[in-house]
mmCIF file of C-alpha atoms in Angstrom:
data_model
loop_
_atom_site.group_PDB
_atom_site.id
_atom_site.type_symbol
_atom_site.label_atom_id
_atom_site.label_comp_id
_atom_site.label_asym_id
_atom_site.label_seq_id
_atom_site.Cartn_x
_atom_site.Cartn_y
_atom_site.Cartn_z
ATOM 1 C CA GLY A 13 32.510 170.959 58.602
ATOM 2 C CA GLY A 14 29.940 169.136 55.592
ATOM 3 C CA PRO A 15 27.270 171.637 56.311
ATOM 4 C CA SER A 16 30.051 174.991 55.861
ATOM 5 C CA GLU A 17 30.559 174.087 53.023
ATOM 6 C CA ALA A 18 27.681 172.502 50.650
ATOM 7 C CA PRO A 19 26.972 176.578 49.997
ATOM 8 C CA SER A 20 30.105 177.568 48.137
ATOM 9 C CA LEU A 21 29.917 173.473 46.330
ATOM 10 C CA ALA A 22 26.792 174.323 44.676
ATOM 11 C CA ALA A 23 27.753 177.666 43.876
ATOM 12 C CA HIS A 24 30.783 176.677 42.414
ATOM 13 C CA ALA A 25 28.756 174.937 40.320
ATOM 14 C CA LEU A 26 25.670 176.878 39.056
ATOM 15 C CA ALA A 27 29.359 178.297 38.045
ATOM 16 C CA ASN A 28 30.545 176.008 36.378
ATOM 17 C CA ALA A 29 27.083 176.435 33.734
ATOM 18 C CA ASN A 30 27.068 179.811 33.179
ATOM 19 C CA ALA A 31 30.577 179.090 32.043
ATOM 20 C CA GLY A 32 30.326 176.128 30.235
ATOM 21 C CA PRO A 33 29.477 175.841 26.397
ATOM 22 C CA SER A 34 25.585 177.217 25.328
ATOM 23 C CA VAL A 35 23.507 178.610 22.545
ATOM 24 C CA LYS A 36 21.404 181.089 21.569
ATOM 25 C CA PHE A 37 17.421 181.130 19.965
ATOM 26 C CA GLN A 38 16.615 184.604 19.147
ATOM 27 C CA VAL A 39 13.156 185.809 18.291
ATOM 28 C CA SER A 40 12.765 188.460 16.683
ATOM 29 C CA SER A 41 10.852 191.489 17.178
ATOM 30 C CA GLU A 42 7.937 193.800 14.645
ATOM 31 C CA ASN A 43 5.824 195.521 13.487
ATOM 32 C CA ILE A 44 2.313 194.629 11.402
ATOM 33 C CA LEU A 45 -0.164 196.390 11.198
ATOM 34 C CA PRO A 46 -4.006 194.751 11.823
ATOM 35 C CA GLY A 47 -5.329 192.862 9.039
ATOM 36 C CA GLN A 48 -2.074 192.362 7.740
ATOM 37 C CA ARG A 49 -0.001 188.865 7.682
ATOM 38 C CA GLY A 50 3.903 189.000 8.424
ATOM 39 C CA LYS A 51 6.053 187.231 9.979
ATOM 40 C CA VAL A 52 8.609 185.884 13.570
ATOM 41 C CA THR A 53 11.383 184.476 12.420
ATOM 42 C CA VAL A 54 13.905 182.648 15.476
ATOM 43 C CA LYS A 55 17.690 182.562 14.912
ATOM 44 C CA VAL A 56 20.411 181.072 16.585
ATOM 45 C CA SER A 57 24.040 181.885 17.617
ATOM 46 C CA GLU A 58 26.487 180.296 18.904
ATOM 47 C CA PHE A 59 25.157 176.905 16.848
ATOM 48 C CA LYS A 60 28.848 174.762 17.492
ATOM 49 C CA THR A 61 27.698 171.131 16.699
ATOM 50 C CA VAL A 62 24.276 170.686 17.471
ATOM 51 C CA THR A 63 22.265 167.233 18.140
ATOM 52 C CA THR A 64 19.462 168.234 19.302
ATOM 53 C CA ALA A 65 17.361 171.190 20.037
ATOM 54 C CA GLN A 66 13.484 171.595 21.483
ATOM 55 C CA PHE A 67 11.064 174.450 22.501
ATOM 56 C CA SER A 68 8.256 175.748 22.643
ATOM 57 C CA LEU A 69 6.607 180.251 21.409
ATOM 58 C CA ARG A 70 4.045 180.947 23.543
ATOM 59 C CA TRP A 71 2.055 184.231 22.810
ATOM 60 C CA GLU A 72 -1.483 186.479 22.952
ATOM 61 C CA ALA A 73 -3.927 184.858 20.753
ATOM 62 C CA ALA A 74 -5.584 187.641 20.980
ATOM 63 C CA VAL A 75 -3.264 190.010 20.000
ATOM 64 C CA LEU A 76 -1.613 187.498 16.834
ATOM 65 C CA LYS A 77 -2.629 184.260 14.399
ATOM 66 C CA PHE A 78 -1.686 182.160 13.963
ATOM 67 C CA GLU A 79 -1.335 181.234 10.099
ATOM 68 C CA GLY A 80 1.673 178.801 9.624
ATOM 69 C CA ILE A 81 5.974 178.001 9.743
ATOM 70 C CA GLY A 82 8.205 178.193 6.598
ATOM 71 C CA ASP A 83 12.056 179.144 5.996
ATOM 72 C CA PHE A 84 13.702 176.556 7.403
ATOM 73 C CA GLY A 85 16.374 176.697 7.883
ATOM 74 C CA LEU A 86 17.452 173.615 9.253
ATOM 75 C CA PRO A 87 19.256 170.306 7.506
ATOM 76 C CA GLY A 88 15.785 167.470 8.043
ATOM 77 C CA LEU A 89 13.744 170.746 9.849
ATOM 78 C CA VAL A 90 10.226 170.258 8.407
ATOM 79 C CA ALA A 91 6.704 171.437 9.218
ATOM 80 C CA GLY A 92 6.549 167.092 10.540
ATOM 81 C CA ASN A 93 8.944 168.484 13.477
ATOM 82 C CA PHE A 94 5.703 171.278 14.538
ATOM 83 C CA ASN A 95 3.688 171.318 17.262
ATOM 84 C CA THR A 96 0.632 173.090 15.785
ATOM 85 C CA THR A 97 -2.452 171.310 17.762
ATOM 86 C CA GLN A 98 -2.710 174.207 20.253
ATOM 87 C CA ALA A 99 -1.709 177.386 17.896
ATOM 88 C CA GLY A 100 -5.462 179.254 18.236
ATOM 89 C CA GLU A 101 -4.313 179.340 22.517
ATOM 90 C CA GLY A 102 -1.060 181.125 20.729
ATOM 91 C CA LYS A 103 1.619 178.102 21.227
ATOM 92 C CA VAL A 104 3.207 175.590 19.827
ATOM 93 C CA ALA A 105 6.562 173.124 19.609
ATOM 94 C CA VAL A 106 9.593 172.265 17.924
ATOM 95 C CA SER A 107 11.372 169.224 18.443
ATOM 96 C CA TRP A 108 14.508 169.041 16.095
ATOM 97 C CA ASP A 109 16.970 165.940 15.939
ATOM 98 C CA ASP A 110 20.640 166.056 13.242
ATOM 99 C CA GLN A 111 19.375 163.105 11.403
ATOM 100 C CA THR A 112 23.783 162.561 10.463
ATOM 101 C CA ALA A 113 24.160 162.336 14.194
ATOM 102 C CA LEU A 114 27.523 164.335 13.838
ATOM 103 C CA GLY A 115 25.966 167.805 15.158
ATOM 104 C CA LEU A 116 25.882 170.639 12.751
ATOM 105 C CA ASP A 117 27.071 174.205 12.581
ATOM 106 C CA ARG A 118 25.386 177.378 11.735
ATOM 107 C CA PRO A 119 26.559 181.138 11.554
ATOM 108 C CA ASP A 120 25.391 183.172 14.261
ATOM 109 C CA GLY A 121 21.554 184.866 12.740
ATOM 110 C CA THR A 122 21.106 181.514 10.661
ATOM 111 C CA VAL A 123 17.063 181.976 10.710
ATOM 112 C CA MET A 124 15.978 178.438 11.757
ATOM 113 C CA PHE A 125 12.057 179.434 11.041
ATOM 114 C CA ALA A 126 9.403 181.736 10.532
ATOM 115 C CA VAL A 127 6.525 182.096 12.080
ATOM 116 C CA GLU A 128 3.757 183.877 10.328
ATOM 117 C CA PHE A 129 0.553 185.545 11.696
ATOM 118 C CA THR A 130 -2.409 187.629 10.804
ATOM 119 C CA ALA A 131 -2.827 190.764 12.956
ATOM 120 C CA VAL A 132 -5.932 190.783 14.382
ATOM 121 C CA GLY A 133 -6.096 192.568 17.905
ATOM 122 C CA ALA A 134 -6.555 196.128 17.599
ATOM 123 C CA GLU A 135 -3.942 199.716 16.514
ATOM 124 C CA GLY A 136 -2.013 199.848 19.660
ATOM 125 C CA ARG A 137 -1.650 196.307 21.513
ATOM 126 C CA SER A 138 0.786 194.721 21.065
ATOM 127 C CA THR A 139 2.326 190.697 22.547
ATOM 128 C CA ALA A 140 5.491 189.314 23.615
ATOM 129 C CA VAL A 141 6.757 185.984 21.789
ATOM 130 C CA GLU A 142 8.279 183.811 24.253
ATOM 131 C CA LEU A 143 10.418 181.024 23.971
ATOM 132 C CA THR A 144 8.743 178.347 27.016
ATOM 133 C CA ASP A 145 8.845 174.777 28.035
ATOM 134 C CA ASN A 146 4.618 174.472 27.604
ATOM 135 C CA PRO A 147 4.134 171.848 25.841
ATOM 136 C CA THR A 148 8.029 170.676 24.685
ATOM 137 C CA VAL A 149 10.610 172.220 27.124
ATOM 138 C CA ARG A 150 13.915 174.156 26.343
ATOM 139 C CA GLU A 151 16.518 171.978 26.151
ATOM 140 C CA VAL A 152 20.129 171.509 23.679
ATOM 141 C CA THR A 153 22.608 169.348 22.926
ATOM 142 C CA VAL A 154 25.472 169.134 21.732
ATOM 143 C CA ASN A 155 26.844 165.831 20.632
ATOM 144 C CA PHE A 156 23.999 164.871 22.497
ATOM 145 C CA GLU A 157 25.270 166.170 25.979
ATOM 146 C CA ALA A 158 22.269 169.159 26.661
ATOM 147 C CA VAL A 159 24.071 172.819 27.137
ATOM 148 C CA ARG A 160 22.813 176.051 28.611
ATOM 149 C CA PHE A 161 19.496 177.329 26.708
ATOM 150 C CA GLU A 162 19.687 180.763 26.039
ATOM 151 C CA GLY A 163 16.699 182.613 24.559
ATOM 152 C CA GLU A 164 15.025 185.887 23.431
ATOM 153 C CA ASN A 165 11.868 186.984 23.447
ATOM 154 C CA GLY A 166 10.957 189.079 20.911
ATOM 155 C CA LEU A 167 7.818 191.476 20.600
ATOM 156 C CA VAL A 168 5.155 192.127 18.324
ATOM 157 C CA GLU A 169 3.093 195.677 18.261
ATOM 158 C CA LEU A 170 0.156 196.657 16.033
ATOM 159 C CA GLY A 171 1.831 199.905 14.764
ATOM 160 C CA GLU A 172 -0.959 202.823 13.713
ATOM 161 C CA VAL A 173 -2.442 202.565 10.131
ATOM 162 C CA GLY A 174 -1.118 206.649 9.246
ATOM 163 C CA PRO A 175 -1.836 208.637 6.499
ATOM 164 C CA VAL A 176 -0.871 208.189 2.733
ATOM 165 C CA ILE A 177 1.791 210.583 2.469
ATOM 166 C CA THR A 178 2.305 211.589 -0.914
ATOM 167 C CA ALA A 179 5.108 213.692 -2.572
ATOM 168 C CA PRO A 180 4.358 217.184 -4.194
ATOM 169 C CA VAL A 181 4.456 216.519 -7.733
ATOM 170 C CA ILE A 182 4.104 220.208 -10.317
ATOM 171 C CA ALA A 183 1.332 218.703 -12.468
ATOM 172 C CA GLU A 184 1.584 222.239 -14.749
ATOM 173 C CA GLN A 185 4.319 224.125 -14.898
ATOM 174 C CA PRO A 186 3.760 228.578 -15.127
ATOM 175 C CA LYS A 187 3.812 229.830 -18.274
ATOM 176 C CA ASN A 188 6.023 232.262 -20.394
ATOM 177 C CA GLN A 189 4.867 236.119 -20.419
ATOM 178 C CA ALA A 190 6.117 239.423 -22.495
ATOM 179 C CA VAL A 191 5.005 242.437 -21.101
ATOM 180 C CA GLY A 192 5.686 246.355 -21.387
ATOM 181 C CA VAL A 193 7.736 247.982 -19.198
ATOM 182 C CA GLY A 194 6.068 248.314 -14.925
ATOM 183 C CA GLY A 195 4.011 246.090 -15.226
ATOM 184 C CA ASP A 196 2.470 242.734 -13.623
ATOM 185 C CA ALA A 197 3.325 239.598 -14.457
ATOM 186 C CA ILE A 198 1.739 237.047 -13.000
ATOM 187 C CA PHE A 199 1.980 233.524 -12.980
ATOM 188 C CA ALA A 200 0.042 230.743 -12.176
ATOM 189 C CA VAL A 201 0.679 226.687 -10.886
ATOM 190 C CA THR A 202 -0.714 223.921 -10.476
ATOM 191 C CA ALA A 203 0.233 221.159 -7.836
ATOM 192 C CA THR A 204 -0.478 218.010 -6.207
ATOM 193 C CA GLY A 205 0.407 215.832 -3.300
ATOM 194 C CA THR A 206 -0.456 216.045 0.362
ATOM 195 C CA GLU A 207 -1.406 219.366 1.883
ATOM 196 C CA PRO A 208 -0.048 221.371 3.324
ATOM 197 C CA LEU A 209 2.138 222.682 0.050
ATOM 198 C CA ALA A 210 3.914 225.695 -0.281
ATOM 199 C CA TYR A 211 5.785 226.793 -2.942
ATOM 200 C CA GLN A 212 8.502 229.885 -3.652
ATOM 201 C CA TRP A 213 9.258 231.654 -6.869
ATOM 202 C CA LEU A 214 12.923 232.710 -7.571
ATOM 203 C CA PHE A 215 14.440 235.008 -9.889
ATOM 204 C CA ASN A 216 18.348 234.781 -10.831
ATOM 205 C CA GLY A 217 18.558 232.318 -7.704
ATOM 206 C CA ALA A 218 16.920 234.822 -5.571
ATOM 207 C CA ASN A 219 13.209 235.658 -3.625
#
């Protein structure tokens, strides 16, 4: 009867949806030093005959401060396509459409845009940069037909500010000396670089 067929029909519909065309949006993962600026990119894959795309990004505002958007990689995509009114709360949204209405193709890995941040959190903090539906719902169309929106979130870590390592440089070479047979020769060398420094004397290639 009808009731026993409903689960299989639902499963069949789900399988068809998963097997249909899709477009992927990938947020990059980055390491930014506290107090420094950095960029997170959004790249696209399987971008074939795409006519519209929209979605939102979210992050922790206590970790990253929004500075701006740029590196636009799609025709017609400009700052005016973005809703940044909630950027101070860790939310921005984008809505783009192909102005030719013919559908746009782009190679896998094409940068759609980049968001610039200043790392305001403490060393060791991190935040996901997530594709979300608030304030703008995730949606992408191919030939103006909705297809599956595939998303991959990014992660920004505030890396440690480690010590500056300077390679050793010999500032003063040992000087030639003339000593009698059986006498002692004393050589000195001056070097700079991050300590500890080590040295090894060689004579004709041997210690």
